Amino acid sequence: MGFAIVPHRGTLAGGSFTHRMIQSVLVANRGEIARRVFRTCRAMGIRTVAVFSDPDRGAPFVREADEAIALDGSTATDSYLRIDLLLEAARRSGAAAVHPGYGFLAENADFAQAVIDAGLVWIGPSANAIRRMGSKLESKKLIAAIGVPTLKSIDLTGLADREMVQAAAEVGYPVLVKASAGGGGKGMRIVDGPDDLVSAVRGAGREAEAAFGDDTMFLEKYLRNPRHVEIQVLGDTHGNVVSLHERECSIQRRHQKIVEEAPSPAVDPDLRSRMGEAAVAVARAVDYVGAGTVEFLLADGEFSFLEMNTRLQVEHPVTEAVTGLDLVRLQLLIAMGEALPTNLLNADLTGHAIEVRLYAEDPLAGFLPVAGRLTRFEIGEGVRVDSGVESGSEITVHYDPMLAKVISHAPTRSEAALVLAAALQSASIHGTVTNRDLLVRILRHPEFLAGETDTGFLERHDPAELGAPLPSTEDATHAAVAAAMHAHQTRRSEADVLQTLPSGWRNNPTDPQITVFDGSAGEIAIGYRFSRDGATVTIGSNSPVPFAHTVEDDTVTLEISGRRRRFRVHADGDRHDVDGPTGHTHLVARPRFPTAAANAEPGSLHAPMPGKVLDVLVAEGDQVSVGQTLLVMEAMKMEHTLRAPLDGVVTSLRAAVGDQVEADATLVVITESET
């Protein structure tokens, strides 16, 4: 099967060009970005090809492609980072072009060149541009030469430990240890002093190697709490380069953006013009073609070049919303050899757009990623949802735990924030812990609504407080009543006789029926009784109060003490997910006849999730102190440090380097020291 490229010769001002009609595209990526590219390809009549690893075999993006090619392997290293497998997939499918998405090999110059050498169209900048900007140190030298301000940086390649410490002192603490090929917050560490420098470099290097296949590291001067503002640029093969204005991406955790918006509340027309001109100059310096982003740090009205991302960005939808453009479509047209439309030279901004990244992670536990199955994933209308998952999807330890990007667009910034917060709050997201409640509170925070955002937002405002469940204690108890009534109705509908009578109904008063739930607010005991005099409900040790309820499918309407509220209940065995007026409550019903559970070993340290043991820093018999690092695990493309829960002696070590361990597996047992 031949490559579907039809070349045409033509002329434009400035010379001749080749017009290539791309009829099929292979997306060398997965999840949300693969679905995003497929959506535009379908609209343009272009055939789509997916590639997939073993864990992604049943993923939505695989089903949505016109054709899908198995890469085999589970990890990114064995699949999405294998250039040879990707090129073979293109050959087998007859794809004409390759879109790299973002992450994985999107900014790998060798991959771009290999695609071109195979006779395929690379939907992105030249390999030379990627290489020059991919080396963040070399790019800083290049950018400084054209007069754009940059932050001081030093390459760590080949340096011994002592030389690294000297380099950090030259840059000046605090320093940022950073992967040269990095992005998305991977391979980065903030270091405040020399004691932690070497371990930070090694840990970030391992993370970068796993995520990008390149462990080249450098140091950069770390600015505390600047704004992170980036400029979207587009360049074509005819020498045209344009700025599509700025996005602000200041609210971050682990150096990874979680809230993005366009335009920035800190950028006025004059600053927008100056930053746009600087970004265009950066792109012209490497003859940039395609969609890219020039990132700056902004402090006190002055900006410094940070890096250039030679690919489409995760946050591109906010630019699409305020400009009315389809950036993926423009990428494809540029790759076909077409010139940028003249209206892009003065693209207007309409309204305000905000995007949040919804992750399977626990803000109350240091943003620890969470694996599991999404039993329900439904986000209502009024917002754009770019997602790689659906109800029933498995969240595995092999890849980044982002579930979706949710985007709002409104005439004003405050309206966009409130619409997005309401959509998230009312969404049904069940089966795994997420950062949803954190995002809602950020969007409604007075500081955010006032536009006072910077990279220190989550340092000033405790993520554990922002990420706590949205429903109050009263809301959670009402959700428990709804869950109890839904369970009661389910039992009655399955009864062999007298289905129309409520359970426990008697002519004479009897003790209430009791259901006990465990939830984030602790134990909630719900007692209810049906009699000829009406129904009453008891919450905890409070006095019984009259109540009324109706159950229609998954919707429970309650009226307690004159307050009527509606809840949606999704039950899966003893697990109950209740979506109410103020948010989601997860409840687990206790069994009526519980069995005695085995007690965990005192002083045991457990794996927080499935993953691989990268390093073991203790041995049996070692004396350890509380907070001391014992092991390092890798899961979901991130490293996780496990520390001693108490002072004592390691009496049992049950993990070795390279072990794959399951969630909750006992890794170390410590016997507490006698005082």
XYZ file of C-alpha atoms in Angstrom:
675
model
C 0.000 0.000 0.000
C 1.612 3.277 -1.106
C 1.915 6.544 0.781
C -1.057 8.807 0.040
C 0.797 12.021 -0.870
C -0.136 13.912 -4.024
C 2.469 16.609 -4.817
C 1.547 19.782 -6.688
C 3.884 22.491 -7.883
C 2.747 26.074 -7.469
C 3.983 29.585 -6.875
C 3.530 32.201 -4.221
C 5.175 35.502 -3.565
C 8.659 34.531 -2.530
C 9.117 31.474 -4.741
C 7.803 28.012 -5.498
C 6.436 25.453 -3.098
C 5.261 21.877 -3.015
C 1.614 21.263 -2.154
C 1.122 17.790 -0.686
C -2.396 16.478 -0.225
C -2.222 14.420 2.955
C -4.898 11.733 2.906
C -3.904 9.705 5.987
C -2.215 10.500 9.308
C -0.679 8.244 11.952
C -0.679 9.769 15.430
C 2.427 8.592 17.280
C 0.812 9.121 20.653
C -2.082 8.014 22.823
C -5.084 9.103 24.843
C -6.503 12.594 24.757
C -4.148 14.120 22.170
C -4.663 11.220 19.757
C -8.449 11.717 19.953
C -7.973 15.459 19.496
C -5.987 15.038 16.271
C -8.388 12.384 14.983
C -11.314 14.781 15.458
C -9.816 17.374 13.129
C -8.646 14.751 10.653
C -12.179 13.380 10.360
C -13.490 16.893 9.721
C -10.934 17.275 6.916
C -11.649 13.865 5.366
C -8.260 12.437 6.369
C -7.924 8.752 7.291
C -6.591 8.157 10.820
C -4.184 5.545 12.164
C -3.593 4.839 15.860
C -0.769 2.954 17.527
C -1.268 1.322 20.893
C 0.548 -0.494 23.677
C -0.836 -3.514 25.536
C -2.518 -1.490 28.344
C -4.181 0.761 25.740
C -5.671 -2.063 23.681
C -9.241 -1.167 24.706
C -8.774 2.608 24.977
C -11.215 5.025 23.272
C -8.577 6.485 20.943
C -7.853 3.035 19.527
C -11.518 2.422 18.708
C -11.965 5.852 17.157
C -9.155 5.499 14.630
C -9.874 4.146 11.159
C -7.039 1.688 11.699
C -4.916 0.754 14.712
C -1.536 -0.967 14.890
C -0.312 -2.805 17.996
C 3.121 -1.800 19.293
C 3.226 -4.469 22.014
C 4.895 -3.803 25.340
C 3.421 -2.025 28.350
C 5.778 0.801 29.209
C 6.428 3.893 27.118
C 10.005 2.726 26.583
C 8.766 -0.495 25.013
C 6.094 1.114 22.840
C 5.512 4.820 22.250
C 9.227 5.648 22.457
C 10.249 2.992 19.886
C 11.004 4.814 16.632
C 11.425 1.555 14.738
C 7.997 0.264 15.787
C 6.311 3.564 14.920
C 7.844 3.659 11.440
C 6.866 0.040 10.860
C 3.302 0.888 11.885
C 3.277 3.731 9.363
C 4.556 1.414 6.655
C 1.998 -1.305 7.420
C -0.907 1.133 7.520
C 0.143 3.140 4.502
C -0.030 6.381 6.466
C 1.133 9.430 4.568
C 2.076 11.578 7.533
C 2.926 11.384 11.220
C 1.577 13.686 13.913
C 3.591 13.318 17.142
C 1.097 14.920 19.543
C 2.909 16.104 22.662
C 5.152 14.254 25.080
C 6.869 10.996 24.134
C 8.785 11.651 20.866
C 7.087 14.914 19.898
C 10.293 16.910 20.434
C 12.746 14.223 19.376
C 14.781 15.424 16.401
C 15.930 11.897 15.508
C 12.303 10.772 15.246
C 11.375 13.754 13.066
C 14.296 13.046 10.737
C 13.519 9.327 10.619
C 9.943 10.091 9.588
C 11.150 12.399 6.826
C 13.797 9.922 5.670
C 11.069 7.264 5.411
C 9.296 9.430 2.834
C 6.540 10.527 5.208
C 5.292 14.010 6.007
C 6.315 15.176 9.460
C 3.598 17.365 10.962
C 5.862 19.645 12.910
C 9.002 21.768 12.635
C 12.211 20.620 11.015
C 14.508 18.231 12.818
C 17.090 21.035 12.912
C 14.684 23.405 14.682
C 13.723 20.702 17.173
C 17.357 19.905 17.848
C 18.371 23.532 18.341
C 15.464 24.251 20.664
C 15.487 20.787 22.239
C 18.828 21.537 23.815
C 17.547 24.083 26.264
C 21.062 25.285 27.017
C 21.937 25.810 23.366
C 18.597 27.494 22.761
C 19.299 29.966 25.568
C 22.601 30.904 23.962
C 20.879 31.365 20.622
C 18.093 33.468 22.112
C 20.471 35.643 24.109
C 22.327 36.361 20.868
C 19.200 37.878 19.298
C 18.613 40.133 22.285
C 15.878 38.283 24.165
C 16.563 38.133 27.946
C 17.213 34.649 29.422
C 17.863 33.056 32.820
C 21.385 31.947 33.796
C 21.951 28.209 33.132
C 24.802 25.656 33.296
C 25.027 22.277 31.570
C 25.699 19.351 33.933
C 26.854 16.928 31.254
C 30.054 15.163 32.308
C 30.364 16.989 35.628
C 31.394 15.114 38.765
C 29.421 15.576 41.979
C 31.789 18.236 43.299
C 31.644 20.135 40.012
C 27.843 20.061 40.065
C 27.870 21.697 43.500
C 30.271 24.361 42.212
C 28.035 24.999 39.194
C 24.992 25.450 41.431
C 26.883 27.975 43.555
C 27.754 29.889 40.376
C 24.091 29.995 39.282
C 23.009 30.912 42.816
C 20.491 29.125 45.020
C 17.692 28.338 44.700
C 18.373 26.454 41.482
C 16.132 24.398 39.265
C 17.471 21.024 38.162
C 15.961 20.523 34.744
C 15.934 17.950 31.949
C 17.217 19.373 28.687
C 14.736 17.259 26.726
C 11.997 17.649 29.319
C 8.523 19.044 29.443
C 5.287 18.611 31.316
C 6.986 18.931 34.696
C 8.986 15.713 34.258
C 12.651 15.649 35.246
C 12.588 18.803 37.398
C 13.601 19.508 40.995
C 13.951 22.710 43.038
C 17.096 22.703 45.178
C 17.674 25.237 47.971
C 21.149 24.135 49.034
C 24.145 21.931 48.170
C 23.187 18.990 50.409
C 20.290 17.920 48.172
C 21.768 18.779 44.794
C 23.377 15.504 43.673
C 20.420 13.312 44.658
C 18.053 15.739 42.918
C 20.089 15.573 39.697
C 20.119 11.781 39.736
C 16.410 11.457 40.511
C 15.411 13.985 37.853
C 17.727 12.278 35.352
C 16.091 8.886 35.914
C 12.667 10.451 35.509
C 13.692 12.210 32.285
C 15.184 9.028 30.844
C 11.935 7.153 31.510
C 9.749 9.911 30.066
C 11.848 11.181 27.128
C 14.662 8.701 26.597
C 17.228 11.429 27.421
C 18.751 12.109 30.857
C 20.733 15.245 29.921
C 20.385 17.706 32.818
C 21.193 21.358 33.463
C 20.830 23.960 36.204
C 18.798 27.120 35.843
C 18.318 30.045 38.181
C 15.006 29.542 39.967
C 12.744 32.563 40.326
C 10.305 32.368 43.195
C 6.697 33.018 42.273
C 6.887 34.639 38.821
C 4.059 34.333 36.333
C 4.418 31.707 33.616
C 3.260 33.282 30.350
C 3.707 31.695 26.931
C 3.124 32.813 23.359
C 1.548 30.593 20.702
C 3.366 30.894 17.386
C 2.734 29.491 13.923
C 5.167 29.401 11.030
C 4.711 28.201 7.456
C 7.069 27.085 4.692
C 6.809 30.497 3.004
C 8.611 32.441 5.716
C 5.527 33.685 7.543
C 5.562 33.563 11.351
C 2.746 34.897 13.527
C 1.945 35.218 17.210
C -1.512 34.117 18.340
C -1.135 35.938 21.642
C -0.472 34.649 25.131
C -1.629 32.050 27.603
C -0.984 32.197 31.321
C -0.093 28.895 32.983
C 1.095 30.024 36.409
C -0.866 27.692 38.678
C 1.218 24.530 38.778
C 1.993 21.545 40.943
C 5.301 19.671 40.629
C 6.202 22.285 37.954
C 3.343 20.985 35.822
C 0.516 23.263 34.762
C -2.974 22.491 36.028
C -4.821 25.742 35.190
C -4.262 27.654 31.945
C -6.025 30.657 30.506
C -6.063 33.083 27.598
C -5.526 35.968 27.644
C -3.382 36.585 30.730
C -4.854 38.990 33.293
C -1.349 40.450 33.733
C -0.685 41.307 30.091
C -1.770 44.634 28.633
C -1.721 45.453 24.889
C 1.795 46.923 25.015
C 3.288 43.927 26.853
C 1.363 41.566 24.572
C 2.924 43.243 21.566
C 6.453 43.111 22.996
C 6.202 39.480 24.054
C 4.656 38.546 20.709
C 7.490 40.223 18.826
C 10.076 38.429 20.986
C 8.371 35.071 20.399
C 8.287 35.624 16.637
C 11.977 36.555 16.708
C 12.729 33.302 18.561
C 10.808 31.281 15.966
C 12.487 33.059 13.051
C 15.913 32.337 14.556
C 15.399 28.630 13.807
C 13.252 28.982 10.641
C 10.317 27.573 12.566
C 7.515 25.758 10.727
C 4.291 24.579 12.357
C 2.749 25.214 15.778
C 5.045 25.996 18.687
C 5.124 27.817 21.987
C 7.677 30.260 23.332
C 7.586 30.283 27.128
C 8.549 33.202 29.350
C 8.709 33.959 33.044
C 7.115 37.308 33.857
C 7.993 39.318 36.974
C 7.455 43.030 37.628
C 6.506 43.614 34.013
C 9.745 42.128 32.666
C 9.939 38.794 30.864
C 12.730 36.243 30.471
C 12.914 33.455 27.896
C 12.402 30.053 29.480
C 12.206 27.605 26.591
C 10.520 26.872 23.290
C 8.254 23.865 22.950
C 8.534 22.671 19.366
C 5.108 21.038 19.289
C 1.455 21.568 20.044
C 0.851 22.316 23.729
C -1.559 20.575 26.081
C -3.221 23.944 26.698
C -3.785 24.851 23.039
C -7.626 24.733 23.398
C -7.737 28.059 25.259
C -6.022 29.757 22.319
C -8.456 28.050 19.953
C -11.369 29.319 22.035
C -10.362 32.994 22.073
C -9.188 33.096 18.429
C -11.778 30.801 16.847
C -9.014 28.811 15.136
C -8.373 25.061 14.905
C -4.639 24.744 15.547
C -4.488 21.096 14.501
C -6.108 21.998 11.169
C -3.520 24.740 10.704
C -0.748 22.247 11.507
C -2.043 19.950 8.789
C -2.422 22.726 6.220
C 1.109 23.966 6.927
C 2.425 20.419 6.497
C 0.642 20.306 3.140
C 2.627 23.361 2.075
C -0.102 25.990 2.343
C 0.621 29.531 3.472
C -0.865 30.922 6.664
C -4.146 32.754 6.049
C -3.719 36.518 6.016
C -6.317 36.963 8.770
C -3.913 35.295 11.219
C -1.610 38.295 11.042
C -4.076 40.223 13.203
C -5.996 37.498 15.011
C -8.451 39.064 17.430
C -9.124 37.886 20.966
C -12.747 37.159 21.811
C -13.754 36.663 25.422
C -11.795 34.613 27.926
C -10.994 30.893 28.082
C -9.798 28.764 30.991
C -8.605 25.158 30.938
C -8.036 22.824 33.872
C -6.280 19.484 33.833
C -8.261 16.798 35.598
C -5.943 14.167 37.082
C -6.332 10.840 38.874
C -4.291 11.992 41.848
C -4.762 12.798 45.520
C -4.057 16.425 46.522
C -4.430 15.391 50.168
C -1.452 13.026 49.779
C 1.028 15.253 47.980
C -0.652 14.770 44.572
C 0.128 11.069 44.620
C -1.122 9.504 41.346
C -3.938 7.001 41.704
C -4.586 3.933 39.561
C -7.959 2.234 39.221
C -11.077 1.922 37.109
C -13.344 4.843 36.265
C -16.797 3.433 36.947
C -18.443 6.611 35.654
C -17.074 9.590 33.750
C -19.652 12.175 32.695
C -19.087 15.921 32.420
C -22.079 18.031 31.461
C -22.686 20.483 28.643
C -21.458 24.056 28.412
C -17.755 23.193 28.452
C -15.314 21.515 26.087
C -13.932 18.189 27.280
C -10.791 16.762 25.659
C -10.369 13.367 27.274
C -8.581 10.087 26.753
C -10.931 8.145 29.026
C -14.576 7.193 29.400
C -16.748 5.286 31.846
C -15.065 1.922 32.432
C -11.551 3.053 31.513
C -8.630 1.664 33.487
C -6.124 4.166 34.862
C -2.823 2.292 34.837
C 0.566 2.990 36.384
C 2.283 3.084 32.997
C 1.344 6.589 31.819
C 0.571 10.094 32.982
C -2.652 10.088 35.082
C -4.366 12.988 33.273
C -8.020 12.093 32.692
C -9.153 15.122 30.729
C -8.775 18.780 29.926
C -11.951 20.741 30.632
C -12.265 24.145 28.967
C -14.729 27.003 29.350
C -15.114 30.089 27.146
C -17.174 33.105 28.145
C -17.343 36.865 27.528
C -15.517 37.634 30.785
C -12.836 35.951 32.873
C -14.968 35.670 35.992
C -17.817 34.093 34.031
C -15.462 31.588 32.414
C -14.117 30.628 35.860
C -17.535 30.182 37.447
C -18.974 28.223 34.507
C -16.004 25.857 34.576
C -16.209 25.432 38.360
C -19.921 24.596 38.162
C -19.367 22.056 35.376
C -16.670 20.284 37.370
C -18.675 20.303 40.588
C -21.695 18.701 38.928
C -19.706 16.122 36.938
C -20.002 12.415 37.719
C -16.440 11.140 38.149
C -16.468 7.872 40.069
C -14.081 5.049 40.824
C -10.861 6.905 41.531
C -9.618 9.858 43.537
C -9.133 13.017 41.433
C -8.048 16.637 41.838
C -11.540 17.855 40.831
C -12.402 19.514 44.171
C -9.019 21.279 44.234
C -9.683 22.704 40.771
C -13.145 23.940 41.751
C -11.799 25.757 44.793
C -8.980 27.334 42.761
C -11.449 28.642 40.188
C -13.602 30.167 42.948
C -10.719 31.490 45.035
C -10.783 35.292 45.515
C -7.105 35.543 44.604
C -7.661 33.674 41.348
C -10.782 35.657 40.480
C -8.804 38.849 41.062
C -6.182 37.655 38.564
C -3.467 37.492 41.234
C -1.903 34.233 40.063
C 1.711 33.144 40.013
C 3.724 29.941 40.341
C 3.591 30.161 44.149
C -0.204 29.920 44.362
C -0.198 26.373 45.726
C 2.599 27.240 48.141
C 0.516 30.018 49.687
C -2.686 27.981 49.696
C -2.492 24.472 51.134
C -3.470 21.903 48.461
C -4.795 19.637 51.222
C -7.311 22.333 52.185
C -8.196 23.270 48.623
C -8.487 19.594 47.698
C -10.715 18.563 50.597
C -14.186 17.265 49.615
C -16.524 20.056 48.521
C -19.624 18.785 50.372
C -19.911 19.938 53.996
C -20.563 17.492 56.830
C -24.290 18.126 56.489
C -24.109 17.668 52.716
C -22.284 14.359 53.193
C -24.864 13.100 55.679
C -27.706 13.970 53.316
C -25.800 12.143 50.568
C -25.649 9.134 52.909
C -29.425 9.302 53.416
C -29.842 9.345 49.627
C -27.534 6.329 49.301
C -29.485 4.469 51.994
C -32.803 5.206 50.279
C -31.433 4.163 46.887
C -30.166 0.885 48.395
C -33.506 0.372 50.145
C -35.438 0.871 46.912
C -33.105 -1.507 45.081
C -33.702 -4.215 47.675
C -37.475 -3.730 47.499
C -37.470 -3.942 43.696
C -35.622 -7.259 43.949
C -37.896 -8.693 46.675
C -39.963 -11.759 45.853
C -43.131 -10.470 47.576
C -44.732 -7.195 48.675
C -42.455 -5.047 46.566
C -44.666 -1.992 47.019
C -44.291 -1.968 50.809
C -41.259 -0.250 52.296
C -38.753 -2.479 54.045
C -39.395 -2.785 57.773
C -42.932 -1.359 57.563
C -45.028 -2.272 60.615
C -48.403 -1.227 62.049
C -46.691 -0.713 65.372
C -43.491 1.271 65.933
C -40.243 -0.699 65.693
C -36.573 0.128 65.949
C -35.204 1.902 62.856
C -33.197 0.069 60.235
C -29.549 1.140 60.375
C -27.052 1.553 57.560
C -23.511 2.619 58.441
C -21.284 4.232 55.834
C -17.610 5.109 55.863
C -16.695 8.264 53.992
C -14.132 11.056 53.912
C -15.916 12.681 56.873
C -15.712 9.452 58.890
C -18.485 7.144 59.992
C -22.067 8.132 59.108
C -24.899 6.089 60.633
C -28.300 6.453 58.987
C -31.404 5.086 60.685
C -34.803 5.118 58.981
C -38.232 3.841 59.880
C -41.460 3.579 57.856
C -44.793 3.387 59.677
C -48.438 4.286 59.182
C -47.667 7.655 60.755
C -45.019 8.479 58.140
C -41.267 8.104 57.772
C -38.482 9.351 60.003
C -34.713 9.452 59.585
C -32.023 9.516 62.242
C -28.557 10.802 61.428
C -25.956 9.634 63.908
C -27.093 10.185 67.485
C -29.517 12.978 66.618
C -33.249 12.721 67.246
C -35.436 11.284 64.494
C -36.919 13.844 62.090
C -39.705 13.439 59.526
C -38.536 13.059 55.946
C -39.878 12.265 52.502
C -38.144 10.801 49.507
C -38.625 9.565 45.966
C -36.363 7.293 43.942
C -36.435 7.320 40.139
C -33.666 5.251 38.583
C -30.476 6.822 39.970
C -32.094 10.058 41.167
C -33.123 10.417 44.805
C -35.102 13.469 45.938
C -35.066 14.107 49.692
C -36.983 16.501 51.852
C -35.604 16.781 55.377
C -36.812 19.495 57.779
C -38.394 21.358 54.866
C -35.235 21.314 52.745
C -35.603 19.558 49.403
C -32.494 18.372 47.552
C -31.789 16.059 44.636
C -28.973 13.500 44.452
C -27.736 11.059 41.821
C -26.594 7.738 43.261
C -24.389 5.187 41.523
C -24.024 1.953 43.507
C -21.437 -0.737 42.837
C -21.675 -3.395 45.538
C -20.974 -1.724 48.860
C -19.556 1.386 47.148
C -21.878 4.357 46.662
C -20.962 7.458 44.661
C -23.417 10.283 45.307
C -23.459 13.486 43.241
C -25.341 16.219 45.071
C -25.917 19.973 44.850
C -22.483 20.780 46.276
C -20.393 17.981 44.793
C -19.451 14.338 45.039
C -19.492 12.108 48.121
C -17.974 8.633 48.088
C -19.372 6.204 50.655
C -18.697 2.572 51.506
C -21.456 0.691 53.307
C -20.303 -1.458 56.160
C -21.460 -5.076 56.022
C -24.233 -5.981 58.451
C -22.197 -8.926 59.705
C -18.542 -7.868 59.435
C -15.669 -10.305 59.776
C -12.615 -9.524 61.845
C -9.922 -7.957 59.680
C -6.302 -8.769 60.220
C -4.355 -5.928 61.734
C -1.526 -4.459 59.732
C 1.948 -5.076 61.066
C 3.031 -2.216 63.336
C 5.609 0.029 61.716
C 5.035 -1.372 58.237
C 5.626 0.767 55.149
C 3.312 -0.002 52.238
C 3.436 0.727 48.515
C 1.046 3.646 47.859
C 0.278 2.306 44.363
C 1.452 -0.353 41.939
C 4.917 0.432 40.637
C 8.566 -0.477 40.243
C 11.196 -0.226 42.993
C 14.035 1.962 41.699
C 16.244 2.237 44.760
C 16.504 0.698 48.232
C 18.523 2.810 50.655
C 18.424 0.630 53.794
C 19.146 -2.933 54.862
C 17.763 -5.163 57.594
C 19.190 -4.160 60.945
C 19.671 -0.496 60.001
C 18.645 2.152 62.523
C 16.331 4.710 60.829
C 14.661 7.939 61.917
C 11.209 9.232 61.095
C 11.128 10.903 57.672
C 14.285 9.149 56.424
C 14.136 8.014 52.789
C 13.955 4.217 52.616
C 12.920 3.427 49.045
C 12.251 5.144 45.739
C 9.452 3.879 43.467
C 8.442 4.764 39.937
C 4.790 4.872 38.917
C 2.897 6.867 36.301
C 6.151 8.311 34.897
C 7.012 9.950 38.218
C 9.325 9.037 41.087
C 7.874 8.624 44.583
C 9.971 8.704 47.737
C 8.894 6.448 50.630
C 10.011 7.558 54.079
C 10.203 5.964 57.528
C 6.956 6.434 59.503
C 8.762 6.259 62.856
C 12.142 5.944 64.584
C 13.319 2.358 64.854
C 15.187 -0.590 63.364
C 14.494 -2.227 59.987
C 13.459 -5.732 60.993
C 12.150 -6.877 57.624
C 12.972 -5.722 54.093
C 10.630 -7.160 51.472
C 11.562 -5.279 48.311
C 14.575 -5.163 46.020
C 15.609 -2.908 43.170
C 13.644 -3.820 40.054
C 10.714 -5.426 41.865
C 7.229 -4.739 40.529
C 4.991 -4.309 43.572
C 1.241 -4.037 43.995
C -0.613 -1.304 45.863
C -0.556 -1.766 49.670
C 2.214 -4.381 49.496
C 4.371 -4.345 52.635
C 7.849 -3.210 51.631
C 9.588 -2.528 54.943
C 8.790 -3.341 58.575
C 10.297 -1.139 61.283
C 10.365 -1.992 64.983
C 9.990 1.144 67.047
C 13.004 2.173 69.095
C 12.644 1.956 72.843
C 12.868 5.279 74.631
